[in-house]
Coordinates of C-alpha atoms in Angstrom, one line a residue:
Chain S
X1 CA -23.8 5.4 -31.9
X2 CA -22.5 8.8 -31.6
X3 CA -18.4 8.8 -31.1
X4 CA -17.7 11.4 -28.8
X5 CA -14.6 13.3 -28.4
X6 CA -12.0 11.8 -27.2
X7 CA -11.1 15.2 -25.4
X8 CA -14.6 15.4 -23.8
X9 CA -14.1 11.9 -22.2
X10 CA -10.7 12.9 -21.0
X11 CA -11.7 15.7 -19.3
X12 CA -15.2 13.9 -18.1
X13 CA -12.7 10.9 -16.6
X14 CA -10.7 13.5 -14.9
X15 CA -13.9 15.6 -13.6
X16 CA -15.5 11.9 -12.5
X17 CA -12.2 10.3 -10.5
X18 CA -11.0 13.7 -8.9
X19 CA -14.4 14.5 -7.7
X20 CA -14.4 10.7 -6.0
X21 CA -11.2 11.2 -4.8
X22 CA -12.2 14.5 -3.3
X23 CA -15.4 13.3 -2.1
X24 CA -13.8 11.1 0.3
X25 CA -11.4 12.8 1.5
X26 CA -14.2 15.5 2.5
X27 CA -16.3 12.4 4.3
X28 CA -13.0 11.5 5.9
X29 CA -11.9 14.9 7.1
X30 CA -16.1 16.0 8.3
X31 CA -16.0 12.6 10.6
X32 CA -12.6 13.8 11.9
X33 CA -13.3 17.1 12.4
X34 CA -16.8 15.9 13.8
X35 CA -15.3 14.0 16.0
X36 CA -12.1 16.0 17.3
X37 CA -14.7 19.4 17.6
X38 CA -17.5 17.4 20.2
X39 CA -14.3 15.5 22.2
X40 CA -11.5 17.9 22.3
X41 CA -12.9 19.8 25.1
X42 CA -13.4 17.0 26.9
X43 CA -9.8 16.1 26.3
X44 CA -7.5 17.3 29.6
X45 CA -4.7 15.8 31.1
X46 CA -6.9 14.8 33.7
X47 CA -9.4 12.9 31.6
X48 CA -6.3 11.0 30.0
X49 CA -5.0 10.1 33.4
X50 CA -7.8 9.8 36.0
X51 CA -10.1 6.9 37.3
X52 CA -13.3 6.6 35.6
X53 CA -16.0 7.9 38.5
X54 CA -19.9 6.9 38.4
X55 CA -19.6 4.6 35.5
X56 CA -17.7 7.4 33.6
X57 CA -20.2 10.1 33.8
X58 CA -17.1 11.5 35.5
X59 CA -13.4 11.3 35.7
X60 CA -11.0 9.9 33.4
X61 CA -10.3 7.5 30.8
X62 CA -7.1 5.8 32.4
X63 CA -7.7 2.7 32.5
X64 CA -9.5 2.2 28.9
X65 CA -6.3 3.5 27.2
X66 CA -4.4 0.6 28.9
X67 CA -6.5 -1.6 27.6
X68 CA -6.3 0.0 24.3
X69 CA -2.4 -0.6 24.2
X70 CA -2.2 -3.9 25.7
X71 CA -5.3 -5.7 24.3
X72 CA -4.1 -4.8 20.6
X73 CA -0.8 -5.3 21.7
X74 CA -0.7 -9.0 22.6
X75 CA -3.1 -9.6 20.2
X76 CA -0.8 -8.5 17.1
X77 CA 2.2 -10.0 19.3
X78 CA 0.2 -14.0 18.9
X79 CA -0.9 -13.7 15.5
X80 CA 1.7 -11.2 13.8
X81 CA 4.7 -14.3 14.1
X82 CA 1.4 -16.9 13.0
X83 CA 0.5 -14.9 9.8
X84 CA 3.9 -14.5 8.5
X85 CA 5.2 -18.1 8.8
X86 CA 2.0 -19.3 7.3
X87 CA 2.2 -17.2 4.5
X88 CA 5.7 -17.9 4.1
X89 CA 4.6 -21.3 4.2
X90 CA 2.1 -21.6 1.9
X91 CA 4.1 -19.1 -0.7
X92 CA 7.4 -20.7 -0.3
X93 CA 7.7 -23.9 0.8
X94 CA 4.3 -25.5 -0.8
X95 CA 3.2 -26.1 -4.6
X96 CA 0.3 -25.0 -5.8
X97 CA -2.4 -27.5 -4.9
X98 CA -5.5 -28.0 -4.3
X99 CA -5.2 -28.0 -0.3
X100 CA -3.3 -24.6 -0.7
X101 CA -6.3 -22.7 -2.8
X102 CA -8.2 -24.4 -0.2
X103 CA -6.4 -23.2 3.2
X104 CA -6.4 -19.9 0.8
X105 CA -10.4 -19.5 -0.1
X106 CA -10.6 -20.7 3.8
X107 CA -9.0 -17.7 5.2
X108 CA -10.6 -15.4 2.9
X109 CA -14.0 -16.9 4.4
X110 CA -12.5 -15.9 8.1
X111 CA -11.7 -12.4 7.0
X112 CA -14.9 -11.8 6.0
X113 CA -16.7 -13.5 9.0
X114 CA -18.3 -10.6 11.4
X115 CA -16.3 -10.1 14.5
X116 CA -19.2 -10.9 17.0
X117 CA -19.1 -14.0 16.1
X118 CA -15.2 -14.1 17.0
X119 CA -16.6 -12.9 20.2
X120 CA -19.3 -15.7 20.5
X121 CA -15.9 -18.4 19.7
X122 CA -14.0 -16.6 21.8
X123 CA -16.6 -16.2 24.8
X124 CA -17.6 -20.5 24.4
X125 CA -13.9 -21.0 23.7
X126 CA -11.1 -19.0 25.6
X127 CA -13.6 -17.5 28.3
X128 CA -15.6 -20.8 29.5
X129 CA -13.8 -23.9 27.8
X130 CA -10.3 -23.0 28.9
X131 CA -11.5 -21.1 31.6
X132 CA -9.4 -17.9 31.2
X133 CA -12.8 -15.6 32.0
X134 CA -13.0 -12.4 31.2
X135 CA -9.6 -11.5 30.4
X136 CA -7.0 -9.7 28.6
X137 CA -5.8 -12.7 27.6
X138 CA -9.2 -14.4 26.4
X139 CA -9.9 -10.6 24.4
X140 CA -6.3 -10.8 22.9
X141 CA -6.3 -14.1 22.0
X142 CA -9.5 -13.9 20.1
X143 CA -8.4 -11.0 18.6
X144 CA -5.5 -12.7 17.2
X145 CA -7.8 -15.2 15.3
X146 CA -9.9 -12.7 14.3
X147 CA -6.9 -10.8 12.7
X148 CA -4.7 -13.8 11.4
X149 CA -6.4 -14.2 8.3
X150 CA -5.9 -10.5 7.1
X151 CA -2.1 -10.9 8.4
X152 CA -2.1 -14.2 6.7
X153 CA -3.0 -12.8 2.7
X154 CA -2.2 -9.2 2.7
X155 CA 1.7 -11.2 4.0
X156 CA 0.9 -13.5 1.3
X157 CA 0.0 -10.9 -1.3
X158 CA 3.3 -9.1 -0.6
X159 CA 5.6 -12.5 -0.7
X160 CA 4.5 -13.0 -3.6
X161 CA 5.2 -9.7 -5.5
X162 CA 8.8 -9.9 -4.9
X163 CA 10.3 -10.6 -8.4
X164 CA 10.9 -14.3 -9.5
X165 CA 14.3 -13.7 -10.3
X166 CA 15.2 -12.5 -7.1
X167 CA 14.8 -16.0 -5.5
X168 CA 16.4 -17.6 -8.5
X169 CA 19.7 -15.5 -7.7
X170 CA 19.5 -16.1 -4.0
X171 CA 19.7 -19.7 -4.9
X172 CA 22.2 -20.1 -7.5
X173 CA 24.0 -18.3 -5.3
X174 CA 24.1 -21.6 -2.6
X175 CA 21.0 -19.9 -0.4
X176 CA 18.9 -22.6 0.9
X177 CA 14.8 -21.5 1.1
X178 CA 15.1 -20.2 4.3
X179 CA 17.9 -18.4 3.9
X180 CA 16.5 -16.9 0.8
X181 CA 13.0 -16.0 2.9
X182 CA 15.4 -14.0 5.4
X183 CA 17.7 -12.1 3.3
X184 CA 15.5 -11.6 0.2
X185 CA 11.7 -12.2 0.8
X186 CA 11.0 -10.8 3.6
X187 CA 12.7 -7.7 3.6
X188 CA 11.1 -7.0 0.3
X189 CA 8.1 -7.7 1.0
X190 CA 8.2 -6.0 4.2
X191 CA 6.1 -3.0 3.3
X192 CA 3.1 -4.8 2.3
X193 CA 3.2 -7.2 5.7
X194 CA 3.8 -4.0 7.4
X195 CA 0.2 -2.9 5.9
X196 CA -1.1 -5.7 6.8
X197 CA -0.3 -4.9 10.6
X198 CA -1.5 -1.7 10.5
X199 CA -5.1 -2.7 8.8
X200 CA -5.0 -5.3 11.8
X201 CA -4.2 -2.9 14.8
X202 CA -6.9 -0.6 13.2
X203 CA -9.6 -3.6 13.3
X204 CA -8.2 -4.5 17.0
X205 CA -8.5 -1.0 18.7
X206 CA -11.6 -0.2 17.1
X207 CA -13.4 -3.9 18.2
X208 CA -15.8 -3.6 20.3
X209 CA -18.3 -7.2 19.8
X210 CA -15.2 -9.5 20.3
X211 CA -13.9 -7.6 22.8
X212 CA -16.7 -7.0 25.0
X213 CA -17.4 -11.5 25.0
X214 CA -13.9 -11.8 25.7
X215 CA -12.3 -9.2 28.1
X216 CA -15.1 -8.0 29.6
X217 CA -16.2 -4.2 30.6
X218 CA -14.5 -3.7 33.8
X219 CA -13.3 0.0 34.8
X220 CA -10.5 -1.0 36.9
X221 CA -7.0 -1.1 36.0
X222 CA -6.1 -4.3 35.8
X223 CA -2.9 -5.3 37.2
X224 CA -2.1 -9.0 35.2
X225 CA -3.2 -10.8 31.7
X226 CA -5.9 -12.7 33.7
X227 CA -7.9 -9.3 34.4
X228 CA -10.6 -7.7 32.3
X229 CA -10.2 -4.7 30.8
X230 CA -12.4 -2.3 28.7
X231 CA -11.4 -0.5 25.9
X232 CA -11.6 3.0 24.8
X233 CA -13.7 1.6 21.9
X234 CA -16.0 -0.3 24.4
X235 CA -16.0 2.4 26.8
X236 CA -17.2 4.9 23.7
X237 CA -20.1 2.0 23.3
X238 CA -21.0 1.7 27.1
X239 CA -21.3 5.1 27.3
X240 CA -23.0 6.2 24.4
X241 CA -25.3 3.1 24.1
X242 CA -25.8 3.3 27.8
X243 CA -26.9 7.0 27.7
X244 CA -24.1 7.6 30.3
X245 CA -22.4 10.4 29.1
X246 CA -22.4 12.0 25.8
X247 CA -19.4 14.4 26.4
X248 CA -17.4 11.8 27.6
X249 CA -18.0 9.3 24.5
X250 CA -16.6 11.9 22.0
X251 CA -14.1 12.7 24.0
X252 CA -13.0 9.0 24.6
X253 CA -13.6 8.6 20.5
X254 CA -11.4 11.9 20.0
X255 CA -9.0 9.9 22.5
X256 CA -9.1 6.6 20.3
X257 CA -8.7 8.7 16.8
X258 CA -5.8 10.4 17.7
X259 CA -4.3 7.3 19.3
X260 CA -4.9 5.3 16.0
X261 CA -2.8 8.4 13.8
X262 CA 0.0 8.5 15.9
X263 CA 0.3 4.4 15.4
X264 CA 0.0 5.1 11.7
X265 CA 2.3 7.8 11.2
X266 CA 4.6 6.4 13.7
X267 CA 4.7 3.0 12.0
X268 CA 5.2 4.5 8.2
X269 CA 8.0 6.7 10.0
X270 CA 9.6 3.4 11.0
X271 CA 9.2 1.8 7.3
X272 CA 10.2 4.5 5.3
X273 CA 13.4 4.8 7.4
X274 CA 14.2 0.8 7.1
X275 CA 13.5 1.4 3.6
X276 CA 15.8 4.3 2.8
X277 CA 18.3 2.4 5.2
X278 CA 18.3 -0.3 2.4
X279 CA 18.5 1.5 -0.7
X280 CA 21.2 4.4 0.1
Chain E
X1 CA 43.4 -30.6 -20.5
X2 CA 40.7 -32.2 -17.7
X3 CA 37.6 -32.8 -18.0
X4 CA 34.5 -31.0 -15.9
X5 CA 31.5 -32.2 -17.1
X6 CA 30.8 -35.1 -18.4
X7 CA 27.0 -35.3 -20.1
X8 CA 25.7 -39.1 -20.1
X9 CA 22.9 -40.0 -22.2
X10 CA 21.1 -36.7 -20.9
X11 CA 17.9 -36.5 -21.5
X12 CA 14.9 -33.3 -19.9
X13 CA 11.3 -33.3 -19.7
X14 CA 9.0 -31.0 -18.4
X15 CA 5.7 -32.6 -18.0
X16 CA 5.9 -35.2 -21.3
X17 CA 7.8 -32.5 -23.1
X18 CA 11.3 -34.0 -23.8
X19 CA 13.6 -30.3 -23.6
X20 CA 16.8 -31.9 -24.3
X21 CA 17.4 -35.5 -26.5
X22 CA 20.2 -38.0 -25.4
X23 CA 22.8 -34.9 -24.8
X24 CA 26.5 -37.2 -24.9
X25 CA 29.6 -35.0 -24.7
X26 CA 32.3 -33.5 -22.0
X27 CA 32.6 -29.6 -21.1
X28 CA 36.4 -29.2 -20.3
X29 CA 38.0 -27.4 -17.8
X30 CA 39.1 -24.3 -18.0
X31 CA 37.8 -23.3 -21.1
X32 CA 35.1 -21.0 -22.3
X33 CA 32.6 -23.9 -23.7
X34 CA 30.2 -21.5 -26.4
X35 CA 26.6 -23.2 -27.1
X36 CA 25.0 -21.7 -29.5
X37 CA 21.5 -22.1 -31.4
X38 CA 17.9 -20.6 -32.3
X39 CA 15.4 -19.8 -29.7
X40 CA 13.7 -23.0 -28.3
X41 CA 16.9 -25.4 -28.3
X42 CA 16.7 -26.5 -24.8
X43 CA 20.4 -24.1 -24.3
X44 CA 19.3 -22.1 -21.0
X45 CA 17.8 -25.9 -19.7
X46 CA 20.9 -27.5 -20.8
X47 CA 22.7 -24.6 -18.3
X48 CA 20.7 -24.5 -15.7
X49 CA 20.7 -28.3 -15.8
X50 CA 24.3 -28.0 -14.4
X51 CA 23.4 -26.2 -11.1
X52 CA 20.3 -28.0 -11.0
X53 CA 18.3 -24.2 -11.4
X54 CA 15.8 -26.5 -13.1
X55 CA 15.0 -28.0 -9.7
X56 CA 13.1 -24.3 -8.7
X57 CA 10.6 -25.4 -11.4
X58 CA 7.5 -28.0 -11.1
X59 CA 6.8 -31.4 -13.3
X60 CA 10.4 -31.8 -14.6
X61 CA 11.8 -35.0 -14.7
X62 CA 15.3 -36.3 -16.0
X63 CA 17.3 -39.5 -17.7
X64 CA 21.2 -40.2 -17.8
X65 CA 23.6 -38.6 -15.6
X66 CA 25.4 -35.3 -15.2
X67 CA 28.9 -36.0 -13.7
X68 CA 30.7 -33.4 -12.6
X69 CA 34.5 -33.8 -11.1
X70 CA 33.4 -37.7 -11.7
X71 CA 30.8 -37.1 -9.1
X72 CA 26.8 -37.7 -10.4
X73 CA 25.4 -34.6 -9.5
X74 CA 22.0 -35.7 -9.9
X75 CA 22.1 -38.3 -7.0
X76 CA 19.5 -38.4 -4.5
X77 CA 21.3 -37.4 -1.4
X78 CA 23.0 -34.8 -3.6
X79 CA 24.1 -31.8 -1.9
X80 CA 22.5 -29.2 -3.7
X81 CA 23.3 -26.0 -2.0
X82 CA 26.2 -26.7 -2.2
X83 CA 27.3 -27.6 -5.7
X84 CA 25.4 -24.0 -6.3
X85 CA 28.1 -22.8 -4.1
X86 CA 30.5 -24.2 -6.8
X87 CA 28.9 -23.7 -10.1
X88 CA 27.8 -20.1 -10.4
X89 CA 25.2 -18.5 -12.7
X90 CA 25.2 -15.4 -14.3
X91 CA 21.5 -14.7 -15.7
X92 CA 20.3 -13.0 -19.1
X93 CA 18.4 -10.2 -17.5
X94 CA 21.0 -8.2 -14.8
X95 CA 19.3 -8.9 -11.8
X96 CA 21.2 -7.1 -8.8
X97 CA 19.1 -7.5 -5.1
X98 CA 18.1 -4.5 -3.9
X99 CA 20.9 -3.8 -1.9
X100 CA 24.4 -2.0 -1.8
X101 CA 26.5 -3.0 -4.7
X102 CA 28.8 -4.2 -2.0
X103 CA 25.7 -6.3 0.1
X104 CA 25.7 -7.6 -3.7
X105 CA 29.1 -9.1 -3.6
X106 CA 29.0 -10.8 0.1
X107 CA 25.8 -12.2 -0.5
X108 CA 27.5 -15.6 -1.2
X109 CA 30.2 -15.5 1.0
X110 CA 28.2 -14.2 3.8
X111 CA 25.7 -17.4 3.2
X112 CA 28.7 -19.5 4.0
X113 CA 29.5 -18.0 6.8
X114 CA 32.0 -15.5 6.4
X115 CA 32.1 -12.7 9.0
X116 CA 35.3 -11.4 8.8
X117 CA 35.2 -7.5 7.6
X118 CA 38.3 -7.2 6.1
X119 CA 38.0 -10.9 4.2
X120 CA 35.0 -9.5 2.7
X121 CA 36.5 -6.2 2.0
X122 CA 39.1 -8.2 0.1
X123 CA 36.7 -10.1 -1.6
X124 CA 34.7 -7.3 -3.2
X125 CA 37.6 -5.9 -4.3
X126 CA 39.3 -8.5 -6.1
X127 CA 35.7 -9.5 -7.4
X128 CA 35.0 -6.2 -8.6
X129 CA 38.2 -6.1 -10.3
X130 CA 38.1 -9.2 -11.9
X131 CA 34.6 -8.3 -12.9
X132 CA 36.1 -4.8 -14.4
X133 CA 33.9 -3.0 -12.4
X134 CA 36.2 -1.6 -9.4
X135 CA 37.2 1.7 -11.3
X136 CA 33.4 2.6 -11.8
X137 CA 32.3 1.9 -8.2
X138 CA 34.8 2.2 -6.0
X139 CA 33.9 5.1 -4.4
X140 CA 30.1 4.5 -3.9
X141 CA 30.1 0.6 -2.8
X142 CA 27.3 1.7 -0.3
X143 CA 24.8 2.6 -2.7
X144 CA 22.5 0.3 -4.4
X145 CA 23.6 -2.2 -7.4
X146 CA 20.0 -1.0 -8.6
X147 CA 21.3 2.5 -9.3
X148 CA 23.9 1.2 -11.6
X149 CA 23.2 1.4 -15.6
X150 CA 22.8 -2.1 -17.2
X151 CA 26.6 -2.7 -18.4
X152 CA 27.5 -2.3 -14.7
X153 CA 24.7 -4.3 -13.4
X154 CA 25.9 -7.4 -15.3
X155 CA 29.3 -7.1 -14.4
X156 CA 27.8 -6.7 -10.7
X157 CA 26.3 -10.2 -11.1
X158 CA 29.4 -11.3 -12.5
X159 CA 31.3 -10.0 -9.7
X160 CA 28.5 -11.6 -7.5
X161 CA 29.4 -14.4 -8.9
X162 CA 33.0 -14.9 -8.3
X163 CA 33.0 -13.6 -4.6
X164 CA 31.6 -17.3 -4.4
X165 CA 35.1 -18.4 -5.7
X166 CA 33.2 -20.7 -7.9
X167 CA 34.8 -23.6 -9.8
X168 CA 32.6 -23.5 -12.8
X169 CA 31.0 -20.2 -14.3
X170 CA 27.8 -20.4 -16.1
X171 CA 26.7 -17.5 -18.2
X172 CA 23.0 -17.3 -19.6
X173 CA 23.2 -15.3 -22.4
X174 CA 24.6 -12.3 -20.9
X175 CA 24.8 -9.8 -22.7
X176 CA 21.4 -10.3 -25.0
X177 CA 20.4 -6.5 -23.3
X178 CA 23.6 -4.9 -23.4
X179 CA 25.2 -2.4 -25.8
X180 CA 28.4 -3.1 -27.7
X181 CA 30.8 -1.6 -25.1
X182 CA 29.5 -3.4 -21.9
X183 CA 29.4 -6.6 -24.1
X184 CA 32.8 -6.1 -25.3
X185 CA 34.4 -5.2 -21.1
X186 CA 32.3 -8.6 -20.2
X187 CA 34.2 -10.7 -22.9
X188 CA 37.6 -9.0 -21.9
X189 CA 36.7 -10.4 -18.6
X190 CA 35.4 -14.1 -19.1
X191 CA 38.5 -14.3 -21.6
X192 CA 40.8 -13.1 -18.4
X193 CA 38.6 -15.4 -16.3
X194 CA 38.8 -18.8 -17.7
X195 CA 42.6 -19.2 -16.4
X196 CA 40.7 -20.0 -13.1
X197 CA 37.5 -21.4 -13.8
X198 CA 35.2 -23.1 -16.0
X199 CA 33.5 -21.3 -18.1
X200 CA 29.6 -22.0 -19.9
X201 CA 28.5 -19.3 -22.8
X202 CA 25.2 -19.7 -23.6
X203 CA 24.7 -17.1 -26.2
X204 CA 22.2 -16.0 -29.3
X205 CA 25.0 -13.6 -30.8
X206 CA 26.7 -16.8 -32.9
X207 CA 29.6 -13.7 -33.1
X208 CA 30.3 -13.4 -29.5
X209 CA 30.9 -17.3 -29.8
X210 CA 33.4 -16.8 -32.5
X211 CA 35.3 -14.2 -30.6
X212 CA 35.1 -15.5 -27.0
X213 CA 34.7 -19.7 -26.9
X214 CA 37.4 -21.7 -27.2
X215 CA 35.0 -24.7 -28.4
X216 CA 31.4 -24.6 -29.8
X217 CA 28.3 -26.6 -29.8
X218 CA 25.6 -26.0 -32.0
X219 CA 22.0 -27.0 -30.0
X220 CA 18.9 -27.6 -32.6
X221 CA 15.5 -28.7 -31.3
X222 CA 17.3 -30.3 -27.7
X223 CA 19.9 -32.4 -29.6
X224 CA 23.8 -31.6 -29.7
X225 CA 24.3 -31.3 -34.1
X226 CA 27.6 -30.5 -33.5
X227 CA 30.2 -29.9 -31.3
X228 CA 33.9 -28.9 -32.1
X229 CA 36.8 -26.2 -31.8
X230 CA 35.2 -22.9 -32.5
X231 CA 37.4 -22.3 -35.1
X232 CA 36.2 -25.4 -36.8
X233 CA 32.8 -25.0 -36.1
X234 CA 33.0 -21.3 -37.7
X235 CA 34.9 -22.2 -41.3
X236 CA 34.5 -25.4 -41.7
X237 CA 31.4 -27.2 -40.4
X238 CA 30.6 -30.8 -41.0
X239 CA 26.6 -30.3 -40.5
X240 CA 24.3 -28.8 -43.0
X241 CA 22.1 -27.5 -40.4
X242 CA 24.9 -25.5 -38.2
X243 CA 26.1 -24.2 -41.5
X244 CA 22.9 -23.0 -42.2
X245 CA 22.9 -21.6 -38.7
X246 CA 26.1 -19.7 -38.4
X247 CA 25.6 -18.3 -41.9
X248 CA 22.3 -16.7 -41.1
X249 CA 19.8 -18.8 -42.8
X250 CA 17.5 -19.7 -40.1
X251 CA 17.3 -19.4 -36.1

């Protein structure tokens, strides 16, 4: 076979991974733009703040983006505390075994299970069994179950990339395991949980299957944890699906984009700061 | 002259590898005890057989006692933490958390519980000068130990170390990655040190042994060959094999 160039493969690597790189970006930034250019003249304070009128062919969006706060809210509240001490768990305070590469390929199975069947568990489950309803508790807890496993191994992942010999010199220096996971692990491997959160508040605002079994569709505000709620997401779904009202959708997704951002960038704000606090 | 360790009939396995062979000798107090030999001897599992580091690893098993102060320190109801707390561990690699070089220097006080700003402050200080770091870092205790250069990381670890107020000092070959100058202000400091505490050498440089220990054993394949004043040990040895060893010929 011919050998070619070395030179020629360089600069064909560098042609082939830029041009990915760029191509997504470009998919990225046309379903923004998209977006943003169909809903932003939709977007005014009053659509942020009104009362949804004739199924939302009129009026605002109020009550959606409550639900879009507190659903994913409580949801990351339950399982957030869940997946850390689990992964802790299994990373610190277990031996490799066979029951822990079997609680591991278990919750990789979850993760990759399709969230309306979350919503079917959640509907027989939450909604009839224990007789919550439709609720923002039902939709937040099955949320929670539905995001656990990604909490649980992307935590996991980062545990485990803190160096070795950082847990050997916690302990020889008279730290007992937990007191090694608190001053040592966990701050360490705090940017990686951290991802992990984010990945799940994404998945939780965007749901719309699990949520719609579990909290329901209703327009009102609700006024306690034992109301249903609907989503922007679902509201973007009921509207567009429903033929309601094609201006409002977009500008309910435009709504749900931008909501999603400021999360992000508020959330690597936060990190970056706790991590330039520690290394100064 | 007391004795700190006394080694019974000490015998290591991990999984149905035997790591150290019948180990029968005493460590005494407030010396610098030097072990020496090649790669493979069972040295670092012999040290970290004293602060029970070896626990942190799976399928290891043990025979014979480890007493130290007369107490068995391998007891069931032993308490681990802390006889850590008392038997400190400085490690090859400088390994400083990633934290301010003072953060370094509390961490074992704070663990037991010391609040007390200015007893800390105090404790750095006097660490960091024992450690003969003080005069380098001083005036920049808030930045991070990682920033330091390796010569100054080690003594950072050291001074880690006796914030703890240890009894007991063990030293895993420290100074296998530093240069001749940061090796030479760590041995001006265990050879300060060892007025207060115990000290353990583990090292590969047979030199440093010879400048530093006050007595010398010789480790080959998990057995003790031989074990005697370093000056002895050095001139005069009574074992082919550490002759062999000290002179170059193998290891």
């Amino acid at each position: 076979m011919m050998r070619l160039n070395p030179r020629y493969v360089q600069r064909g690597a560098v042609f082939v991974l830029g041009g990915a790189t760029v191509l997504t970006l470009l998919i990225l930034i046309f379903i923004i733009f998209f977006i943003l250019e169909k809903g932003l003249p939709v977007l005014t304070l009053n659509f942020l703040t009104g009362n949804p009128e004739d199924l939302g062919r009129k009026g605002g969006i109020f009550p959606a983006i409550i639900g879009s706060i507190i659903l994913p809210l409580l949801a990351i509240l339950i399982a957030t505390p869940l997946g850390i001490f689990t992964s802790v768990y299994l990373s610190e305070y277990t031996r490799e075994s066979k029951l822990t590469r079997l609680i591991r390929f278990g919750t990789d199975c979850l993760a990759g299970i399709p969230s309306i069947i979350f919503g079917l568990f959640g509907y027989i489950f939450f909604v009839i069994t224990l007789e919550m309803g439709w609720s923002i508790l039902s939709g937040a807890l099955t949320l929670a179950v539905m995001i656990l496993p990604t909490i649980i191994r992307t935590s996991e992942e980062a545990i485990r990339a803190v160096p070795k010999t950082y847990r050997e010199v916690s302990f020889s220096l008279g730290a007992t395991g937990w007191q090694t996971v608190k001053k040592v692990i966990l701050p360490n491997a705090l940017p990686g949980i951290v991802t992990g959160i984010m990945l799940s508040i994404g998945r939780s605002i965007g749901e719309t299957a699990a949520v719609i079994f579990t909290a329901g569709s209703s327009l009102r505000l609700p006024t306690s944890i034992f109301d249903s709620t609907r989503t922007m997401a679902v509201h973007f779904y009921i509207l567009a699906r429903e033929g309601i009202s094609q201006e409002n959708a977009y500008g309910t997704a435009a709504t749900l984009i931008i909501a999603v951002l400021l999360v992000n960038l508020t959330a690597y704000w936060l990190m970056n700061r706790f991590i330039a606090k520690r290394r100064s | 002259m007391t004795t700190k360790f006394q080694i019974h009939n000490f015998s290591f396995f991990f999984k149905d590898q035997q790591i150290l062979k019948n180990l029968e000798f005493q460590i005494p107090s407030n010396e610098i005890f030097g072990i020496i030999g090649p790669a493979g001897s069972g040295k670092t599992t012999f040290l970290r057989a004293l602060n029970r580091m070896n626990d942190l690893e799976t399928e290891i098993s043990h025979k014979g006692n480890i007493l130290m102060d007369q107490n068995d320190i391998y007891t069931d109801d032993f308490d681990v933490v802390s006889h850590r707390k008392k038997v400190g561990m400085v490690f090859a690699m400088p390994v400083p958390l990633p934290m301010s070089i003072y953060e370094n220097v509390v961490y074992g006080p704070r663990l037991s519980g010391i609040k007390d700003r200015r007893a800390l402050d105090g404790l750095v200080e006097n660490s960091l000068k024992a450690a003969f770091l003080w005069d380098e870092v001083k005036d920049r205790l808030k930045t991070s130990g990682m920033r330091l250069s390796g010569g100054q990381q080690q003594r950072l670890c050291l001074a880690r170390v006796l914030a703890m107020q240890p009894e007991v000092i063990l030293l895993d070959e420290p100074c296998s990655g530093l240069d001749p100058i940061s090796t030479a202000k760590i041995e001006d400091a265990l050879t300060e040190l060892k007025k207060q505490y115990t000290i353990v050498l583990v090292t590969n440089n047979t030199k440093q042994a010879a400048r530093v220990a006050d007595k010398t054993a010789f480790f080959l394949m998990g057995e003790l060959v031989e074990l005697g004043l370093t000056k002895q040990i050095f001139t005069s040895p009574v074992k082919k094999q550490t002759n062999d060893y000290i002179t170059g010929r193998f290891g």
